[in-house]
Short mmCIF file of C-alpha atoms in Angstrom, two decimals:
data_model
loop_
_atom_site.label_atom_id
_atom_site.label_comp_id
_atom_site.label_asym_id
_atom_site.label_seq_id
_atom_site.Cartn_x
_atom_site.Cartn_y
_atom_site.Cartn_z
CA MET A 187 23.65 -39.52 -15.82
CA ASP A 188 21.55 -38.97 -18.89
CA ASP A 189 19.41 -41.97 -17.92
CA VAL A 190 18.69 -40.46 -14.55
CA ARG A 191 17.64 -37.20 -16.14
CA VAL A 192 15.26 -38.97 -18.44
CA CYS A 193 13.56 -40.55 -15.43
CA LEU A 194 12.90 -37.21 -13.76
CA SER A 195 9.71 -35.38 -14.58
CA ARG A 196 9.81 -31.62 -15.06
CA ARG A 197 8.13 -31.26 -11.67
CA ASP A 198 10.81 -33.42 -9.98
CA VAL A 199 13.53 -31.27 -11.48
CA LEU A 200 11.77 -28.12 -10.35
CA ILE A 201 11.32 -29.47 -6.83
CA ALA A 202 14.98 -30.50 -6.65
CA SER A 203 16.25 -27.15 -7.88
CA ALA A 204 13.87 -25.29 -5.58
CA ALA A 205 15.21 -27.29 -2.64
CA SER A 206 18.82 -26.49 -3.47
CA ALA A 207 17.87 -22.84 -4.06
CA THR A 208 16.31 -22.78 -0.60
CA VAL A 209 19.44 -24.21 0.96
CA ASN A 210 21.61 -21.72 -0.90
CA ALA A 211 19.38 -18.81 0.06
CA ALA A 212 19.41 -19.88 3.69
CA GLY A 213 23.18 -20.22 3.60
CA ALA A 214 23.54 -16.79 2.03
CA ALA A 215 21.20 -15.26 4.59
CA ASN A 216 23.16 -16.79 7.46
CA ARG A 217 26.49 -15.61 6.08
CA GLU A 218 25.16 -12.14 5.52
CA THR A 219 23.73 -11.99 9.03
CA ALA A 220 26.97 -13.24 10.51
CA MET A 221 28.98 -10.68 8.58
CA SER A 222 26.79 -7.64 8.99
CA SER A 223 25.37 -7.93 12.49
CA PRO A 224 26.94 -10.69 14.55
CA ASP A 225 24.72 -9.84 17.51
CA SER A 226 21.43 -10.36 15.65
CA PRO A 227 21.32 -13.96 14.47
CA ALA A 228 18.31 -15.33 12.60
CA ALA A 229 15.35 -15.47 14.97
CA LEU A 230 12.79 -18.27 14.99
CA SER A 231 9.20 -17.99 16.06
CA ARG A 232 6.33 -20.47 16.43
CA VAL A 233 3.07 -19.66 14.66
CA THR A 234 -0.25 -21.47 14.62
CA LEU A 235 -2.61 -20.63 11.79
CA GLU A 236 -5.29 -22.32 9.72
CA VAL A 237 -4.53 -23.03 6.08
CA ASN A 238 -7.34 -24.36 3.89
CA GLY A 239 -9.28 -25.42 6.97
CA LYS A 240 -6.39 -27.29 8.56
CA ALA A 241 -4.57 -26.08 11.70
CA GLN A 242 -0.83 -25.73 11.18
CA THR A 243 1.83 -25.04 13.79
CA VAL A 244 5.15 -24.07 12.28
CA ASP A 245 8.51 -22.74 13.41
CA VAL A 246 9.55 -19.97 11.06
CA ASP A 247 12.41 -17.56 10.61
CA THR A 248 10.93 -14.16 11.45
CA ARG A 249 11.88 -13.06 7.91
CA MET A 250 9.74 -15.70 6.23
CA THR A 251 6.82 -14.30 4.29
CA LEU A 252 3.41 -15.96 4.33
CA LEU A 253 4.07 -16.77 0.67
CA ASP A 254 7.29 -18.65 1.44
CA LEU A 255 5.64 -20.44 4.36
CA LEU A 256 2.88 -21.68 2.05
CA ARG A 257 5.23 -22.74 -0.73
CA GLU A 258 8.40 -23.91 0.96
CA GLN A 259 7.25 -25.24 4.31
CA LEU A 260 3.65 -26.33 3.73
CA LYS A 261 4.36 -27.36 0.12
CA LEU A 262 1.29 -25.54 -1.18
CA THR A 263 3.00 -24.50 -4.38
CA GLY A 264 -0.19 -23.40 -6.12
CA THR A 265 0.39 -19.88 -4.81
CA LYS A 266 3.03 -18.34 -7.04
CA LYS A 267 5.94 -15.99 -6.46
CA GLY A 268 6.06 -13.44 -9.25
CA CYS A 269 7.68 -10.14 -8.34
CA ASP A 270 7.86 -10.74 -4.54
CA HIS A 271 7.20 -7.01 -4.07
CA GLY A 272 3.42 -6.65 -4.16
CA GLN A 273 3.32 -5.48 -7.74
CA CYS A 274 2.07 -8.47 -9.76
CA GLY A 275 -0.60 -10.25 -7.67
CA ALA A 276 0.62 -13.80 -8.44
CA CYS A 277 0.84 -14.50 -4.70
CA THR A 278 -2.75 -13.45 -3.93
CA VAL A 279 -4.46 -15.56 -1.25
CA LEU A 280 -7.48 -14.98 0.96
CA LEU A 281 -6.64 -13.98 4.54
CA ASP A 282 -9.71 -14.21 6.76
CA GLY A 283 -11.72 -14.05 3.54
CA ARG A 284 -10.01 -10.95 2.11
CA ARG A 285 -7.59 -10.97 -0.79
CA ILE A 286 -4.02 -9.94 0.04
CA ASN A 287 -0.51 -10.20 -1.41
CA SER A 288 1.04 -13.04 0.60
CA CYS A 289 4.54 -11.82 -0.36
CA LEU A 290 4.02 -8.67 1.72
CA MET A 291 3.00 -10.36 4.93
CA LEU A 292 5.30 -12.05 7.40
CA ALA A 293 4.33 -15.53 8.56
CA VAL A 294 4.89 -14.37 12.16
CA MET A 295 2.15 -11.78 11.65
CA ALA A 296 -0.42 -14.48 10.91
CA PRO A 297 -1.14 -16.26 14.23
CA GLY A 298 -4.78 -17.35 14.30
CA ALA A 299 -5.30 -16.31 10.69
CA GLN A 300 -7.44 -18.32 8.28
CA VAL A 301 -5.67 -18.56 4.95
CA THR A 302 -7.28 -19.92 1.80
CA THR A 303 -5.04 -20.72 -1.16
CA ILE A 304 -5.92 -21.93 -4.64
CA GLU A 305 -5.70 -25.51 -3.29
CA GLY A 306 -8.30 -24.65 -0.64
CA LEU A 307 -10.77 -23.14 -3.10
CA GLY A 308 -11.18 -26.43 -4.94
CA GLU A 309 -9.32 -29.31 -6.49
CA PRO A 310 -9.72 -31.53 -9.54
CA GLY A 311 -13.13 -33.17 -9.39
CA ARG A 312 -14.65 -30.46 -7.20
CA LEU A 313 -13.54 -27.18 -8.68
CA HIS A 314 -14.58 -23.83 -7.27
CA PRO A 315 -16.93 -22.09 -9.75
CA MET A 316 -14.18 -19.54 -10.45
CA GLN A 317 -11.67 -22.28 -11.24
CA ALA A 318 -14.21 -23.99 -13.52
CA ALA A 319 -14.94 -20.69 -15.26
CA PHE A 320 -11.24 -20.05 -15.95
CA VAL A 321 -11.07 -23.51 -17.54
CA ALA A 322 -14.29 -23.00 -19.50
CA LYS A 323 -13.26 -19.57 -20.80
CA ASP A 324 -9.57 -20.40 -21.28
CA GLY A 325 -8.61 -17.60 -18.89
CA TYR A 326 -4.85 -18.17 -19.10
CA GLN A 327 -1.96 -19.05 -21.33
CA CYS A 328 1.10 -20.06 -19.31
CA GLY A 329 -0.98 -20.32 -16.11
CA TYR A 330 1.57 -18.76 -13.76
CA CYS A 331 -0.62 -15.83 -12.71
CA THR A 332 -3.79 -17.96 -12.68
CA PRO A 333 -3.95 -19.01 -8.99
CA GLY A 334 -3.50 -15.36 -8.00
CA GLN A 335 -6.06 -14.23 -10.58
CA ILE A 336 -8.60 -16.75 -9.28
CA CYS A 337 -8.09 -15.98 -5.57
CA SER A 338 -8.19 -12.26 -6.37
CA ALA A 339 -11.38 -12.64 -8.41
CA VAL A 340 -13.10 -14.54 -5.59
CA GLY A 341 -12.10 -11.83 -3.11
CA MET A 342 -13.07 -9.11 -5.56
CA LEU A 343 -16.59 -10.45 -6.10
CA ASP A 344 -17.04 -10.66 -2.33
CA GLU A 345 -15.98 -7.00 -2.03
CA LEU A 346 -18.51 -6.10 -4.71
CA GLN A 347 -21.21 -8.12 -2.93
CA ARG A 348 -20.47 -6.14 0.24
CA GLY A 349 -20.93 -2.90 -1.71
CA MET A 350 -17.31 -1.73 -1.51
CA PRO A 351 -16.71 1.06 -4.04
CA SER A 352 -13.84 1.32 -6.52
CA HIS A 353 -12.03 4.13 -8.31
CA VAL A 354 -14.49 3.93 -11.23
CA THR A 355 -17.69 3.63 -9.18
CA PRO A 356 -19.74 6.60 -10.44
CA ASP A 357 -21.71 7.31 -7.26
CA LEU A 358 -20.34 6.39 -3.83
CA ALA A 359 -23.91 6.37 -2.46
CA VAL A 360 -25.10 3.65 -4.85
CA LYS A 361 -24.08 0.00 -4.47
CA PRO A 362 -21.75 -0.76 -7.39
CA LEU A 363 -22.63 -3.33 -10.04
CA LEU A 364 -20.13 -5.37 -11.98
CA SER A 365 -19.41 -3.72 -15.32
CA ALA A 366 -16.48 -4.31 -17.64
CA GLU A 367 -14.95 -1.09 -16.32
CA GLU A 368 -15.44 -2.08 -12.65
CA LEU A 369 -13.97 -5.53 -13.30
CA ARG A 370 -10.84 -4.16 -14.96
CA GLU A 371 -10.25 -1.56 -12.27
CA ARG A 372 -10.82 -4.01 -9.42
CA MET A 373 -8.50 -6.64 -10.95
CA SER A 374 -5.69 -4.18 -11.75
CA GLY A 375 -3.50 -5.67 -9.01
CA ASN A 376 -3.15 -8.91 -10.99
CA LEU A 377 -0.87 -8.79 -13.99
CA CYS A 378 -0.90 -11.38 -16.78
CA ARG A 379 2.24 -11.21 -18.87
CA CYS A 380 0.66 -13.47 -21.51
CA GLY A 381 -2.12 -10.92 -21.92
CA ALA A 382 -5.04 -13.31 -21.34
CA TYR A 383 -7.05 -10.45 -19.90
CA SER A 384 -10.08 -10.69 -22.17
CA ASN A 385 -10.64 -14.36 -21.31
CA ILE A 386 -9.96 -13.71 -17.63
CA ALA A 387 -12.62 -10.99 -17.71
CA GLU A 388 -15.04 -13.40 -19.40
CA ALA A 389 -14.42 -16.08 -16.77
CA ILE A 390 -15.04 -13.69 -13.89
CA THR A 391 -18.13 -12.29 -15.59
CA LEU A 392 -19.46 -15.83 -16.01
CA VAL A 393 -19.21 -16.44 -12.25
CA ALA A 394 -20.57 -13.00 -11.34
CA GLY A 395 -23.54 -13.54 -13.64
CA GLY A 396 -24.21 -16.91 -12.11
CA ALA A 397 -24.12 -15.48 -8.61
CA ALA A 398 -26.41 -12.55 -9.38
CA MET B 177 16.37 -9.30 4.37
CA LYS B 178 18.46 -8.70 7.49
CA ALA B 179 17.61 -10.75 10.56
CA PHE B 180 15.34 -9.19 13.16
CA THR B 181 13.56 -10.15 16.34
CA PHE B 182 9.82 -9.77 16.61
CA GLU B 183 7.23 -9.01 19.26
CA ARG B 184 3.51 -8.38 19.35
CA ALA B 185 2.39 -5.33 21.33
CA ARG B 186 -0.81 -5.40 23.41
CA THR B 187 -1.29 -1.68 24.07
CA PRO B 188 -0.24 1.48 22.21
CA ALA B 189 1.90 2.62 25.15
CA GLU B 190 3.63 -0.78 25.29
CA ALA B 191 4.29 -0.62 21.55
CA ALA B 192 5.74 2.89 21.78
CA ALA B 193 7.98 1.94 24.70
CA ALA B 194 9.19 -1.21 22.92
CA VAL B 195 10.29 0.72 19.82
CA ALA B 196 11.77 3.59 21.85
CA GLN B 197 14.08 1.15 23.66
CA ARG B 198 15.96 0.23 20.49
CA PRO B 199 17.25 2.68 17.90
CA ASP B 200 16.77 0.18 15.06
CA ALA B 201 13.26 -1.00 16.01
CA ARG B 202 10.24 -0.28 13.85
CA PHE B 203 6.48 -0.70 14.10
CA ILE B 204 4.85 -2.98 11.58
CA ALA B 205 1.15 -2.89 10.68
CA GLY B 206 0.11 -3.63 7.09
CA GLY B 207 3.73 -4.15 6.08
CA THR B 208 2.96 -3.38 2.44
CA ASN B 209 5.68 -0.72 2.24
CA LEU B 210 8.06 -1.70 5.06
CA LEU B 211 8.49 -5.34 3.97
CA ASP B 212 9.09 -4.30 0.39
CA LEU B 213 11.86 -1.98 1.59
CA MET B 214 13.27 -4.60 3.98
CA LYS B 215 13.61 -7.09 1.13
CA LEU B 216 15.72 -4.50 -0.69
CA GLN B 217 17.62 -3.68 2.53
CA ILE B 218 16.64 -0.05 2.19
CA GLU B 219 15.08 -0.55 5.60
CA ALA B 220 16.92 -2.91 7.95
CA PRO B 221 15.31 -2.89 11.39
CA THR B 222 16.78 -5.29 13.95
CA HIS B 223 13.48 -5.54 15.84
CA LEU B 224 9.85 -5.33 14.69
CA VAL B 225 6.93 -4.48 16.95
CA ASP B 226 3.70 -5.81 15.45
CA VAL B 227 0.86 -3.42 16.29
CA ASN B 228 -1.91 -5.33 14.52
CA ALA B 229 -3.42 -6.63 17.77
CA LEU B 230 -4.05 -3.11 19.12
CA VAL B 231 -7.66 -1.96 19.23
CA LEU B 232 -7.11 0.89 16.78
CA ASP B 233 -9.28 -0.42 13.97
CA ARG B 234 -12.46 1.58 14.57
CA ILE B 235 -14.03 4.62 12.95
CA GLU B 236 -16.01 6.65 15.46
CA GLU B 237 -17.83 9.98 15.52
CA THR B 238 -16.24 12.63 17.69
CA ARG B 239 -18.13 15.05 19.96
CA ASP B 240 -17.45 17.97 17.62
CA GLY B 241 -19.16 16.16 14.75
CA GLY B 242 -15.99 14.87 13.14
CA LEU B 243 -14.51 11.39 12.82
CA ARG B 244 -11.81 9.52 14.69
CA ILE B 245 -10.15 7.04 12.34
CA GLY B 246 -8.14 4.35 14.10
CA ALA B 247 -4.53 4.01 12.92
CA LEU B 248 -5.14 0.38 11.91
CA VAL B 249 -8.25 0.95 9.80
CA ARG B 250 -7.40 -0.63 6.46
CA ASN B 251 -7.47 1.61 3.40
CA SER B 252 -10.28 -0.41 1.77
CA ASP B 253 -12.44 -0.23 4.90
CA LEU B 254 -11.87 3.50 5.29
CA ALA B 255 -12.80 4.15 1.66
CA ALA B 256 -15.99 2.08 2.03
CA ASP B 257 -17.08 3.50 5.39
CA ALA B 258 -20.60 4.97 5.14
CA ALA B 259 -19.75 8.19 7.00
CA VAL B 260 -16.58 8.74 4.97
CA LYS B 261 -18.37 8.13 1.66
CA ARG B 262 -21.17 10.52 2.68
CA ASP B 263 -19.30 13.33 4.46
CA TYR B 264 -15.68 13.09 3.27
CA PRO B 265 -15.89 11.67 -0.27
CA VAL B 266 -12.57 13.31 -1.21
CA LEU B 267 -10.98 10.84 1.22
CA SER B 268 -12.78 7.80 -0.22
CA ARG B 269 -11.87 8.87 -3.73
CA ALA B 270 -8.22 9.47 -2.86
CA LEU B 271 -7.90 6.04 -1.22
CA LEU B 272 -9.61 4.25 -4.10
CA SER B 273 -7.28 5.86 -6.61
CA GLY B 274 -4.23 4.34 -4.92
CA ALA B 275 -2.60 0.89 -5.03
CA SER B 276 -4.57 -2.31 -5.75
CA GLY B 277 -7.46 -4.11 -4.07
CA GLN B 278 -5.06 -6.51 -2.35
CA LEU B 279 -2.80 -3.74 -1.03
CA ARG B 280 -5.71 -1.60 0.19
CA ASN B 281 -6.98 -4.61 2.18
CA ARG B 282 -3.75 -4.62 4.21
CA ALA B 283 -2.46 -1.03 4.14
CA THR B 284 -3.42 1.02 7.19
CA THR B 285 -4.32 4.66 7.77
CA ALA B 286 -1.16 5.38 9.77
CA GLY B 287 1.07 3.37 7.47
CA ASN B 288 -0.24 5.22 4.45
CA LEU B 289 0.85 8.54 6.03
CA LEU B 290 4.29 7.09 6.77
CA GLN B 291 4.97 5.42 3.43
CA ARG B 292 8.29 6.25 1.85
CA THR B 293 8.93 7.92 -1.47
CA ARG B 294 8.95 5.94 -4.72
CA CYS B 295 11.86 7.97 -6.12
CA PRO B 296 13.73 5.41 -8.26
CA TYR B 297 17.07 6.56 -6.82
CA PHE B 298 15.84 5.90 -3.27
CA TYR B 299 15.09 2.35 -4.43
CA ASP B 300 18.41 1.91 -6.26
CA THR B 301 20.81 0.87 -3.52
CA ALA B 302 23.74 1.02 -5.96
CA GLN B 303 23.49 4.82 -6.05
CA PRO B 304 23.82 7.57 -3.45
CA CYS B 305 20.62 8.90 -1.84
CA ASN B 306 20.45 11.40 1.01
CA LYS B 307 17.21 9.88 2.27
CA ARG B 308 18.63 6.38 2.40
CA GLN B 309 22.13 7.33 3.47
CA PRO B 310 22.28 10.86 4.87
CA GLY B 311 25.14 12.85 3.39
CA SER B 312 25.79 10.48 0.48
CA GLY B 313 24.34 12.80 -2.17
CA CYS B 314 21.29 12.91 -4.43
CA SER B 315 21.45 10.84 -7.60
CA ALA B 316 18.06 12.10 -8.76
CA ILE B 317 19.36 15.63 -9.29
CA GLY B 318 20.75 15.49 -12.79
CA GLY B 319 19.14 12.08 -13.32
CA VAL B 320 15.76 11.03 -14.64
CA THR B 321 13.42 13.48 -12.94
CA ARG B 322 10.15 13.25 -14.85
CA ALA B 323 8.17 11.90 -11.86
CA LEU B 324 9.98 13.89 -9.17
CA ALA B 325 9.24 17.06 -7.21
CA VAL B 326 8.76 20.49 -8.76
CA ILE B 327 8.24 22.43 -5.54
CA GLY B 328 9.24 22.20 -1.89
CA ALA B 329 12.35 20.16 -2.75
CA SER B 330 15.94 21.07 -1.90
CA PRO B 331 19.47 20.68 -3.29
CA ALA B 332 19.65 17.54 -1.11
CA CYS B 333 16.50 15.77 -2.32
CA ILE B 334 13.80 16.08 -4.99
CA ALA B 335 11.66 13.07 -4.01
CA THR B 336 7.88 13.34 -3.83
CA HIS B 337 5.53 11.99 -1.19
CA PRO B 338 3.58 9.18 -2.88
CA SER B 339 0.36 9.11 -0.83
CA ASP B 340 -3.03 9.97 -2.30
CA MET B 341 -4.74 9.60 1.08
CA ALA B 342 -2.45 12.19 2.68
CA VAL B 343 -3.51 14.77 0.07
CA ALA B 344 -7.15 14.28 1.08
CA MET B 345 -6.24 14.38 4.77
CA ARG B 346 -4.43 17.67 4.18
CA VAL B 347 -7.33 19.31 2.36
CA LEU B 348 -9.64 18.09 5.14
CA ASP B 349 -7.43 19.67 7.85
CA ALA B 350 -6.97 16.33 9.61
CA GLN B 351 -4.93 15.95 12.76
CA VAL B 352 -2.67 13.02 13.60
CA GLU B 353 -3.02 11.76 17.17
CA THR B 354 -0.10 9.91 18.71
CA VAL B 355 1.12 8.30 21.88
CA THR B 356 4.72 9.03 22.84
CA PRO B 357 7.03 6.50 24.52
CA ASP B 358 6.44 8.19 27.88
CA GLY B 359 2.70 7.59 27.53
CA GLN B 360 1.63 11.13 26.56
CA THR B 361 -0.72 11.83 23.69
CA ARG B 362 -0.40 14.71 21.27
CA ARG B 363 -2.02 15.98 18.10
CA ILE B 364 -0.14 17.10 15.02
CA PRO B 365 -1.98 19.03 12.28
CA MET B 366 -1.48 17.51 8.83
CA ALA B 367 0.12 20.80 7.74
CA ASP B 368 2.99 20.10 10.16
CA PHE B 369 3.12 16.32 9.92
CA HIS B 370 5.30 15.87 6.83
CA LYS B 371 8.60 17.73 6.66
CA LEU B 372 10.20 19.39 3.66
CA PRO B 373 13.65 17.91 2.97
CA GLY B 374 15.91 20.93 3.47
CA ASP B 375 19.33 19.45 4.22
CA THR B 376 17.85 16.54 6.23
CA PRO B 377 15.71 14.62 3.71
CA HIS B 378 15.84 11.50 5.88
CA VAL B 379 13.64 13.33 8.40
CA GLU B 380 10.25 12.90 6.75
CA HIS B 381 7.72 13.54 9.51
CA ALA B 382 7.21 15.12 12.92
CA LEU B 383 7.19 11.88 14.93
CA THR B 384 9.94 11.09 17.41
CA HIS B 385 11.44 7.59 17.55
CA GLY B 386 8.92 5.30 19.22
CA GLU B 387 6.01 7.71 18.87
CA LEU B 388 3.00 5.74 17.60
CA ILE B 389 0.12 7.10 15.56
CA THR B 390 -3.10 5.98 17.25
CA SER B 391 -5.67 7.78 15.11
CA VAL B 392 -6.35 10.45 12.55
CA LEU B 393 -8.99 13.01 13.47
CA LEU B 394 -11.21 14.66 10.88
CA PRO B 395 -13.02 17.88 11.79
CA ALA B 396 -16.77 18.23 11.18
CA PRO B 397 -17.58 17.85 7.46
CA VAL B 398 -16.80 20.82 5.24
CA ALA B 399 -19.60 21.76 2.87
CA GLY B 400 -18.86 21.73 -0.81
CA VAL B 401 -18.27 19.32 -3.66
CA HIS B 402 -15.48 16.90 -2.84
CA VAL B 403 -13.25 15.86 -5.75
CA TYR B 404 -10.05 13.85 -6.05
CA ARG B 405 -8.63 13.74 -9.53
CA LYS B 406 -5.46 11.81 -10.26
CA VAL B 407 -3.39 11.90 -13.43
CA ARG B 408 -0.97 9.03 -13.99
CA ASP B 409 0.79 7.02 -16.68
CA ARG B 410 -1.69 4.10 -16.41
CA ALA B 411 -5.45 4.12 -15.81
CA SER B 412 -5.05 2.11 -12.61
CA TYR B 413 -2.48 0.94 -10.07
CA ALA B 414 0.09 3.69 -10.57
CA PHE B 415 1.38 6.60 -8.53
CA ALA B 416 0.27 10.11 -9.39
CA LEU B 417 2.13 12.37 -11.73
CA VAL B 418 -0.24 15.02 -10.47
CA SER B 419 -3.32 14.81 -8.29
CA VAL B 420 -5.80 17.37 -7.01
CA GLY B 421 -7.84 16.99 -3.83
CA ALA B 422 -10.44 19.72 -3.62
CA ILE B 423 -13.51 20.82 -1.72
CA VAL B 424 -15.25 23.49 -3.77
CA ARG B 425 -18.35 25.48 -2.82
CA PRO B 426 -20.95 26.62 -5.35
CA ASP B 427 -19.58 30.20 -5.25
CA GLY B 428 -16.20 28.91 -6.44
CA SER B 429 -14.40 29.24 -3.12
CA GLY B 430 -12.86 26.23 -1.43
CA HIS B 431 -9.77 24.28 -0.46
CA VAL B 432 -7.19 22.57 -2.67
CA ALA B 433 -4.19 20.31 -2.09
CA PHE B 434 -1.96 18.67 -4.69
CA GLY B 435 -0.21 15.32 -4.80
CA GLY B 436 2.73 14.26 -6.96
CA LEU B 437 4.35 17.69 -6.94
CA ALA B 438 6.22 17.95 -3.67
CA PRO B 439 7.80 16.07 -0.75
CA LYS B 440 4.49 16.50 1.10
CA PRO B 441 0.86 17.15 0.15
CA TRP B 442 1.09 20.63 -1.37
CA ARG B 443 -1.44 23.11 -0.05
CA VAL B 444 -1.05 26.88 0.03
CA GLU B 445 -3.90 28.27 2.12
CA ALA B 446 -3.05 31.85 1.17
CA ALA B 447 -3.78 31.04 -2.48
CA GLU B 448 -7.24 29.69 -1.69
CA ALA B 449 -8.65 33.24 -1.49
CA SER B 450 -8.00 33.47 -5.24
CA LEU B 451 -9.60 30.13 -6.14
CA GLY B 452 -12.73 31.92 -7.41
CA LYS B 453 -10.56 33.63 -10.05
CA GLY B 454 -9.82 30.28 -11.68
CA ALA B 455 -7.06 27.72 -11.91
CA LYS B 456 -4.51 29.98 -13.60
CA ALA B 457 -4.60 32.66 -10.92
CA PHE B 458 -4.62 30.03 -8.21
CA ALA B 459 -1.69 28.11 -9.68
CA ALA B 460 0.39 31.28 -10.08
CA GLN B 461 0.17 31.79 -6.34
CA ALA B 462 0.25 28.16 -5.18
CA PHE B 463 3.26 27.27 -7.32
CA ALA B 464 5.30 30.44 -6.70
CA GLY B 465 8.90 29.44 -6.06
CA ALA B 466 8.60 26.17 -7.98
CA ARG B 467 11.91 24.86 -9.30
CA PRO B 468 11.09 22.23 -11.90
CA THR B 469 13.62 20.46 -14.06
CA HIS B 470 13.45 20.33 -17.85
CA ASP B 471 11.82 16.89 -17.61
CA ASN B 472 9.18 17.61 -14.99
CA ALA B 473 8.18 21.21 -15.73
CA PHE B 474 5.10 19.76 -17.45
CA LYS B 475 3.74 18.90 -14.01
CA LEU B 476 3.05 22.55 -13.18
CA LEU B 477 0.91 23.05 -16.27
CA LEU B 478 -0.67 19.64 -15.82
CA ALA B 479 -1.57 20.49 -12.22
CA GLU B 480 -3.09 23.81 -13.27
CA ARG B 481 -5.12 22.15 -16.01
CA THR B 482 -6.20 19.30 -13.75
CA LEU B 483 -7.45 21.89 -11.27
CA ALA B 484 -9.22 23.73 -14.10
CA GLY B 485 -10.95 20.45 -14.98
CA VAL B 486 -11.94 19.94 -11.36
CA LEU B 487 -13.39 23.45 -11.08
CA GLN B 488 -15.28 22.98 -14.32
CA SER B 489 -16.74 19.65 -13.18
CA VAL B 490 -17.91 21.26 -9.94
CA LYS B 491 -19.59 24.09 -11.85
CA ALA B 492 -21.30 21.58 -14.11
CA ALA B 493 -22.52 19.47 -11.17
#
């Protein structure tokens, strides 16, 4: 038994435990449904959407969030589940180019949507400038919030480019520029429990400066 | 999350009829509040009607010089709209002070009006709550009340309405336009849209089951300096302890509504005649009948001082 454990990588163990957790969760959900409302069993629905440029047709439980679809069914585990309640930003992806919390969207609400995850922004060897900047500036410690931070930062800079104001924009009539204050306000939906904020801010500033 | 069936509506009337048919059906648009509550089983609809495909995502000028804001206009788009920024900046400012960039990209105009309270006892399913379970009691009364209502509450509920946008809509005298399940349209003034709890705190607004908000109408722009000032425990991404939405004219007259104090945006039109006399005189009238707890009495003074700051900033401008 010990020998087998030694052979497993940390990732293998995580995948195995995630799979059993999924089975357990599904079992619990079915039991609960059966007990509480016997006349409303789990409903399935077919959805076609585009994820990282690739068309995907999936059958999902109506309760499945976009986040769980990405992670559990499409195996795009770069997008992280933090709070699962729209409070931490770890699940941030781009939906039709705009940043959203994928934990607060149902997969069945996404037919025809174009979703970009951290895997779709870039991969080793051809990193997105924001990914490269996070590496260059050491914009993380544990890395769990990083995919959400990066997707959010890409969406945020696009919002700025389009002239969208923020809470700290001094004059609504003037196109906002990226300042330290604007950056912090606009990224407030992404929490980093390690507190790597100063390096995250430097990474985003590096990309924004390069784009200007 | 409890199991539910799902359909996508093609017209507002179809959506309204679909929800009206089932007592446990709900509309879903942005989902940023409803899905959160469904995960906690505070909301447990058996059927969802997705209204995102409806053509209610436009902002148009009305014939009387106002604006018609589609129910599905996302909070970030409404805040960034050129006409809103120019003519109704109190609305842009209120929207931008709420939630996060990600949430504002999904949250809709109608959904923002209908969002539920963030009272911690409403969220704690292990404890009684008259909003969640009518008749079960209010755990907040006698509990931790620092963030809860100081006025307009009742012995059955002391929850506040969490929306910043609704405060701006109230000070702007907006009207909510709906379609009813039988296909009729009606308009509800913001003053009448949200209900005080009384002994039925689960009844939060004037809509009937299946009635769908199609747009929010703003009257022609009101002259004056528009200000939205929000005071909260963090600099960003937090609900208001107190907020002030105000439109103030150079002579000191104007309109004021408060957030964070009450179960609905708190505006006392009768007090507005005394606005020129300053925040203290105004607050004495606007907050008459307030029943704060020991822990949230600070909100009344904070609201008065926030208004004083707003009036001072307008004078200085």
